[in-house]
């Protein structure tokens, strides 16, 4: 039976949308160079989440590839992106309701250590029982090793529901987790008016009864 719900952060708890942010914050002539050197697949962005490099190590290399007039803003953005990721209010309400129903709530997310400077500013995290951030373990989702979170938090085999954003195509249910059928309510903050009852309803037919 499901006792624990493990949430992703970007696209689930926070509105993490790089394309939208770049479009809103920079003039069109800068978009391509920013995507290529700052936030693209081959950029150093992911190495920060993986904990391989620090901000001080990567920012000079990023800036030398960019026009000088955007250096200050890019430096601040790479160092702390949380101002550009507003929380989804619907997901906050969902997490609150799930907690009130007795579920344990955990976080499993790709993120830099900056998370620990900012997470108290995000209301949903007051309800979490454990936080697992990729950079601290030098692992990235969807690397299956990162899903050993189940052992870190002593989650029983088959007792956890893993919820991740829809754009993480590599995220599949690892051993010990159930694939999240609730993603249509959680992913990208599309909780709507369903709330916790909808999530519990979606998981309860196969895992009826809770202790």
mmCIF file of C-alpha atoms in Angstrom:
data_model
loop_
_atom_site.group_PDB
_atom_site.id
_atom_site.type_symbol
_atom_site.label_atom_id
_atom_site.label_comp_id
_atom_site.label_asym_id
_atom_site.label_seq_id
_atom_site.Cartn_x
_atom_site.Cartn_y
_atom_site.Cartn_z
ATOM 1 C CA UNK A 1 0.000 0.000 0.000
ATOM 2 C CA UNK A 2 1.105 3.554 -0.642
ATOM 3 C CA UNK A 3 2.349 5.363 2.458
ATOM 4 C CA UNK A 4 4.850 7.795 0.959
ATOM 5 C CA UNK A 5 4.730 10.267 -1.903
ATOM 6 C CA UNK A 6 8.009 11.410 -3.446
ATOM 7 C CA UNK A 7 7.811 14.689 -5.374
ATOM 8 C CA UNK A 8 10.060 16.195 -7.988
ATOM 9 C CA UNK A 9 10.559 19.971 -7.680
ATOM 10 C CA UNK A 10 10.881 21.637 -11.084
ATOM 11 C CA UNK A 11 7.618 21.523 -13.025
ATOM 12 C CA UNK A 12 5.819 20.028 -10.038
ATOM 13 C CA UNK A 13 6.317 22.206 -6.956
ATOM 14 C CA UNK A 14 7.971 25.135 -8.744
ATOM 15 C CA UNK A 15 7.322 26.557 -12.204
ATOM 16 C CA UNK A 16 10.712 25.718 -13.713
ATOM 17 C CA UNK A 17 10.575 26.754 -17.361
ATOM 18 C CA UNK A 18 13.896 27.837 -18.848
ATOM 19 C CA UNK A 19 12.530 28.799 -22.236
ATOM 20 C CA UNK A 20 9.827 30.994 -20.761
ATOM 21 C CA UNK A 21 12.269 32.652 -18.376
ATOM 22 C CA UNK A 22 14.843 33.434 -21.062
ATOM 23 C CA UNK A 23 12.121 34.800 -23.346
ATOM 24 C CA UNK A 24 10.763 37.033 -20.594
ATOM 25 C CA UNK A 25 14.082 38.264 -19.240
ATOM 26 C CA UNK A 26 16.214 38.788 -22.352
ATOM 27 C CA UNK A 27 15.847 40.412 -25.751
ATOM 28 C CA UNK A 28 15.427 37.989 -28.697
ATOM 29 C CA UNK A 29 18.970 38.541 -30.007
ATOM 30 C CA UNK A 30 20.367 36.875 -26.861
ATOM 31 C CA UNK A 31 18.142 33.798 -26.747
ATOM 32 C CA UNK A 32 20.188 31.409 -28.896
ATOM 33 C CA UNK A 33 23.522 32.141 -27.254
ATOM 34 C CA UNK A 34 21.997 31.776 -23.781
ATOM 35 C CA UNK A 35 20.380 28.447 -24.639
ATOM 36 C CA UNK A 36 23.615 27.157 -26.115
ATOM 37 C CA UNK A 37 26.058 28.195 -23.420
ATOM 38 C CA UNK A 38 24.011 28.498 -20.245
ATOM 39 C CA UNK A 39 20.959 26.245 -20.213
ATOM 40 C CA UNK A 40 21.358 23.851 -23.143
ATOM 41 C CA UNK A 41 21.892 20.105 -23.047
ATOM 42 C CA UNK A 42 25.636 20.518 -23.548
ATOM 43 C CA UNK A 43 26.065 23.410 -21.133
ATOM 44 C CA UNK A 44 27.477 23.260 -17.625
ATOM 45 C CA UNK A 45 24.033 23.738 -16.064
ATOM 46 C CA UNK A 46 23.625 20.040 -15.352
ATOM 47 C CA UNK A 47 27.105 19.742 -13.854
ATOM 48 C CA UNK A 48 25.999 22.167 -11.135
ATOM 49 C CA UNK A 49 23.018 19.950 -10.319
ATOM 50 C CA UNK A 50 25.340 16.962 -10.271
ATOM 51 C CA UNK A 51 27.650 18.677 -7.802
ATOM 52 C CA UNK A 52 30.712 18.281 -10.038
ATOM 53 C CA UNK A 53 31.559 21.990 -10.103
ATOM 54 C CA UNK A 54 30.802 25.025 -7.964
ATOM 55 C CA UNK A 55 29.299 28.294 -9.178
ATOM 56 C CA UNK A 56 32.669 30.030 -8.889
ATOM 57 C CA UNK A 57 34.222 27.402 -11.128
ATOM 58 C CA UNK A 58 31.680 27.556 -13.943
ATOM 59 C CA UNK A 59 30.510 31.168 -14.135
ATOM 60 C CA UNK A 60 33.732 32.661 -15.621
ATOM 61 C CA UNK A 61 33.670 30.093 -18.417
ATOM 62 C CA UNK A 62 30.039 30.842 -19.162
ATOM 63 C CA UNK A 63 30.472 34.600 -19.213
ATOM 64 C CA UNK A 64 33.389 34.589 -21.642
ATOM 65 C CA UNK A 65 31.034 33.137 -24.283
ATOM 66 C CA UNK A 66 28.331 35.765 -23.757
ATOM 67 C CA UNK A 67 27.952 39.466 -24.637
ATOM 68 C CA UNK A 68 29.263 41.654 -21.773
ATOM 69 C CA UNK A 69 25.978 43.507 -21.329
ATOM 70 C CA UNK A 70 24.217 40.395 -20.011
ATOM 71 C CA UNK A 71 27.040 39.142 -17.775
ATOM 72 C CA UNK A 72 25.661 40.530 -14.527
ATOM 73 C CA UNK A 73 22.170 39.149 -15.015
ATOM 74 C CA UNK A 74 23.352 35.739 -16.202
ATOM 75 C CA UNK A 75 25.761 35.451 -13.282
ATOM 76 C CA UNK A 76 22.993 36.199 -10.798
ATOM 77 C CA UNK A 77 20.578 33.851 -12.574
ATOM 78 C CA UNK A 78 22.977 30.908 -12.651
ATOM 79 C CA UNK A 79 23.920 31.443 -9.006
ATOM 80 C CA UNK A 80 20.332 31.572 -7.798
ATOM 81 C CA UNK A 81 17.488 30.677 -10.154
ATOM 82 C CA UNK A 82 14.812 30.462 -7.468
ATOM 83 C CA UNK A 83 13.482 33.975 -8.090
ATOM 84 C CA UNK A 84 12.486 32.753 -11.547
ATOM 85 C CA UNK A 85 10.627 29.670 -10.289
ATOM 86 C CA UNK A 86 7.404 30.702 -8.552
ATOM 87 C CA UNK A 87 5.658 27.978 -6.551
ATOM 88 C CA UNK A 88 2.514 26.409 -7.941
ATOM 89 C CA UNK A 89 -0.190 27.270 -5.374
ATOM 90 C CA UNK A 90 -2.240 24.230 -6.436
ATOM 91 C CA UNK A 91 0.598 21.866 -5.639
ATOM 92 C CA UNK A 92 1.055 23.476 -2.240
ATOM 93 C CA UNK A 93 -2.586 22.740 -1.463
ATOM 94 C CA UNK A 94 -2.200 19.192 -2.725
ATOM 95 C CA UNK A 95 0.841 18.522 -0.541
ATOM 96 C CA UNK A 96 -0.897 20.018 2.471
ATOM 97 C CA UNK A 97 -3.928 17.782 1.937
ATOM 98 C CA UNK A 98 -1.811 14.677 1.438
ATOM 99 C CA UNK A 99 0.063 15.419 4.651
ATOM 100 C CA UNK A 100 -3.209 15.859 6.517
ATOM 101 C CA UNK A 101 -4.305 12.451 5.220
ATOM 102 C CA UNK A 102 -1.254 10.891 6.843
ATOM 103 C CA UNK A 103 1.097 10.391 3.925
ATOM 104 C CA UNK A 104 4.818 10.926 4.335
ATOM 105 C CA UNK A 105 6.121 13.484 1.832
ATOM 106 C CA UNK A 106 9.623 13.478 0.338
ATOM 107 C CA UNK A 107 11.570 15.410 -2.286
ATOM 108 C CA UNK A 108 13.773 13.836 -4.962
ATOM 109 C CA UNK A 109 15.142 16.482 -7.310
ATOM 110 C CA UNK A 110 18.045 17.573 -9.441
ATOM 111 C CA UNK A 111 19.271 20.751 -7.751
ATOM 112 C CA UNK A 112 22.376 22.563 -6.552
ATOM 113 C CA UNK A 113 23.269 23.085 -2.874
ATOM 114 C CA UNK A 114 21.732 26.575 -3.246
ATOM 115 C CA UNK A 115 18.452 24.806 -2.546
ATOM 116 C CA UNK A 116 19.246 24.735 1.148
ATOM 117 C CA UNK A 117 19.578 28.529 1.202
ATOM 118 C CA UNK A 118 16.154 29.008 -0.353
ATOM 119 C CA UNK A 119 13.857 26.102 0.452
ATOM 120 C CA UNK A 120 12.433 27.724 3.586
ATOM 121 C CA UNK A 121 11.067 30.458 1.315
ATOM 122 C CA UNK A 122 8.887 27.853 -0.415
ATOM 123 C CA UNK A 123 5.786 27.152 1.705
ATOM 124 C CA UNK A 124 5.235 23.554 0.552
ATOM 125 C CA UNK A 125 8.465 22.344 2.132
ATOM 126 C CA UNK A 126 7.152 22.805 5.660
ATOM 127 C CA UNK A 127 5.231 19.568 5.079
ATOM 128 C CA UNK A 128 8.144 17.460 3.871
ATOM 129 C CA UNK A 129 9.612 14.597 5.875
ATOM 130 C CA UNK A 130 12.846 14.329 3.880
ATOM 131 C CA UNK A 131 14.801 16.123 1.153
ATOM 132 C CA UNK A 132 17.097 14.421 -1.370
ATOM 133 C CA UNK A 133 19.071 16.814 -3.586
ATOM 134 C CA UNK A 134 21.185 15.493 -6.456
ATOM 135 C CA UNK A 135 24.304 17.647 -5.952
ATOM 136 C CA UNK A 136 24.890 16.268 -2.468
ATOM 137 C CA UNK A 137 25.122 12.727 -3.831
ATOM 138 C CA UNK A 138 26.879 13.482 -7.153
ATOM 139 C CA UNK A 139 23.993 11.843 -9.018
ATOM 140 C CA UNK A 140 21.421 13.082 -11.501
ATOM 141 C CA UNK A 141 17.964 11.891 -12.392
ATOM 142 C CA UNK A 142 17.143 9.774 -14.303
ATOM 143 C CA UNK A 143 20.228 7.814 -13.148
ATOM 144 C CA UNK A 144 18.599 4.866 -11.422
ATOM 145 C CA UNK A 145 21.139 4.984 -8.594
ATOM 146 C CA UNK A 146 19.595 8.210 -7.345
ATOM 147 C CA UNK A 147 16.397 6.325 -6.641
ATOM 148 C CA UNK A 148 18.143 4.629 -3.759
ATOM 149 C CA UNK A 149 16.384 7.405 -1.881
ATOM 150 C CA UNK A 150 14.045 4.611 -0.859
ATOM 151 C CA UNK A 151 16.792 3.236 1.362
ATOM 152 C CA UNK A 152 17.922 6.651 2.630
ATOM 153 C CA UNK A 153 14.444 7.346 3.950
ATOM 154 C CA UNK A 154 13.641 3.752 4.908
ATOM 155 C CA UNK A 155 10.706 3.625 2.517
ATOM 156 C CA UNK A 156 9.257 0.151 2.365
ATOM 157 C CA UNK A 157 9.334 -1.791 -0.898
ATOM 158 C CA UNK A 158 6.314 -0.853 -2.982
ATOM 159 C CA UNK A 159 5.101 1.760 -0.493
ATOM 160 C CA UNK A 160 6.142 4.905 -2.375
ATOM 161 C CA UNK A 161 4.531 6.801 -5.220
ATOM 162 C CA UNK A 162 7.024 8.748 -7.344
ATOM 163 C CA UNK A 163 5.752 11.958 -8.930
ATOM 164 C CA UNK A 164 7.850 13.791 -11.493
ATOM 165 C CA UNK A 165 7.321 16.435 -14.170
ATOM 166 C CA UNK A 166 6.018 15.285 -17.533
ATOM 167 C CA UNK A 167 9.060 16.582 -19.422
ATOM 168 C CA UNK A 168 11.407 14.163 -17.611
ATOM 169 C CA UNK A 169 11.002 11.418 -20.184
ATOM 170 C CA UNK A 170 13.759 9.343 -18.645
ATOM 171 C CA UNK A 171 11.982 9.088 -15.320
ATOM 172 C CA UNK A 172 10.503 5.643 -14.902
ATOM 173 C CA UNK A 173 9.441 3.850 -11.784
ATOM 174 C CA UNK A 174 12.571 2.306 -10.239
ATOM 175 C CA UNK A 175 12.533 -0.840 -8.120
ATOM 176 C CA UNK A 176 10.526 -0.284 -4.952
ATOM 177 C CA UNK A 177 8.405 2.545 -6.371
ATOM 178 C CA UNK A 178 5.080 2.654 -8.111
ATOM 179 C CA UNK A 179 4.885 4.655 -11.316
ATOM 180 C CA UNK A 180 2.862 7.778 -10.656
ATOM 181 C CA UNK A 181 -0.589 7.651 -12.178
ATOM 182 C CA UNK A 182 -1.231 10.919 -10.372
ATOM 183 C CA UNK A 183 1.116 12.821 -12.649
ATOM 184 C CA UNK A 184 -1.752 14.305 -14.640
ATOM 185 C CA UNK A 185 -2.715 16.176 -11.489
ATOM 186 C CA UNK A 186 0.766 16.994 -10.230
ATOM 187 C CA UNK A 187 2.954 17.577 -13.284
ATOM 188 C CA UNK A 188 3.394 21.203 -14.299
ATOM 189 C CA UNK A 189 1.159 22.275 -11.440
ATOM 190 C CA UNK A 190 -1.996 21.093 -13.188
ATOM 191 C CA UNK A 191 -3.630 20.123 -9.957
ATOM 192 C CA UNK A 192 -6.741 22.130 -10.743
ATOM 193 C CA UNK A 193 -9.498 21.508 -8.243
ATOM 194 C CA UNK A 194 -8.804 17.813 -7.787
ATOM 195 C CA UNK A 195 -6.701 18.002 -4.642
ATOM 196 C CA UNK A 196 -5.510 15.115 -2.543
ATOM 197 C CA UNK A 197 -8.687 13.091 -2.877
ATOM 198 C CA UNK A 198 -8.039 12.707 -6.606
ATOM 199 C CA UNK A 199 -4.494 11.473 -6.005
ATOM 200 C CA UNK A 200 -5.585 9.030 -3.334
ATOM 201 C CA UNK A 201 -8.408 7.837 -5.583
ATOM 202 C CA UNK A 202 -5.982 7.233 -8.439
ATOM 203 C CA UNK A 203 -3.656 5.092 -6.332
ATOM 204 C CA UNK A 204 -6.183 3.383 -4.108
ATOM 205 C CA UNK A 205 -7.701 0.767 -6.473
ATOM 206 C CA UNK A 206 -4.407 -1.132 -6.783
ATOM 207 C CA UNK A 207 -3.185 -0.330 -3.274
ATOM 208 C CA UNK A 208 -6.359 -0.181 -1.225
ATOM 209 C CA UNK A 209 -6.184 0.238 2.504
ATOM 210 C CA UNK A 210 -3.736 2.265 4.516
ATOM 211 C CA UNK A 211 -2.440 1.659 7.984
#
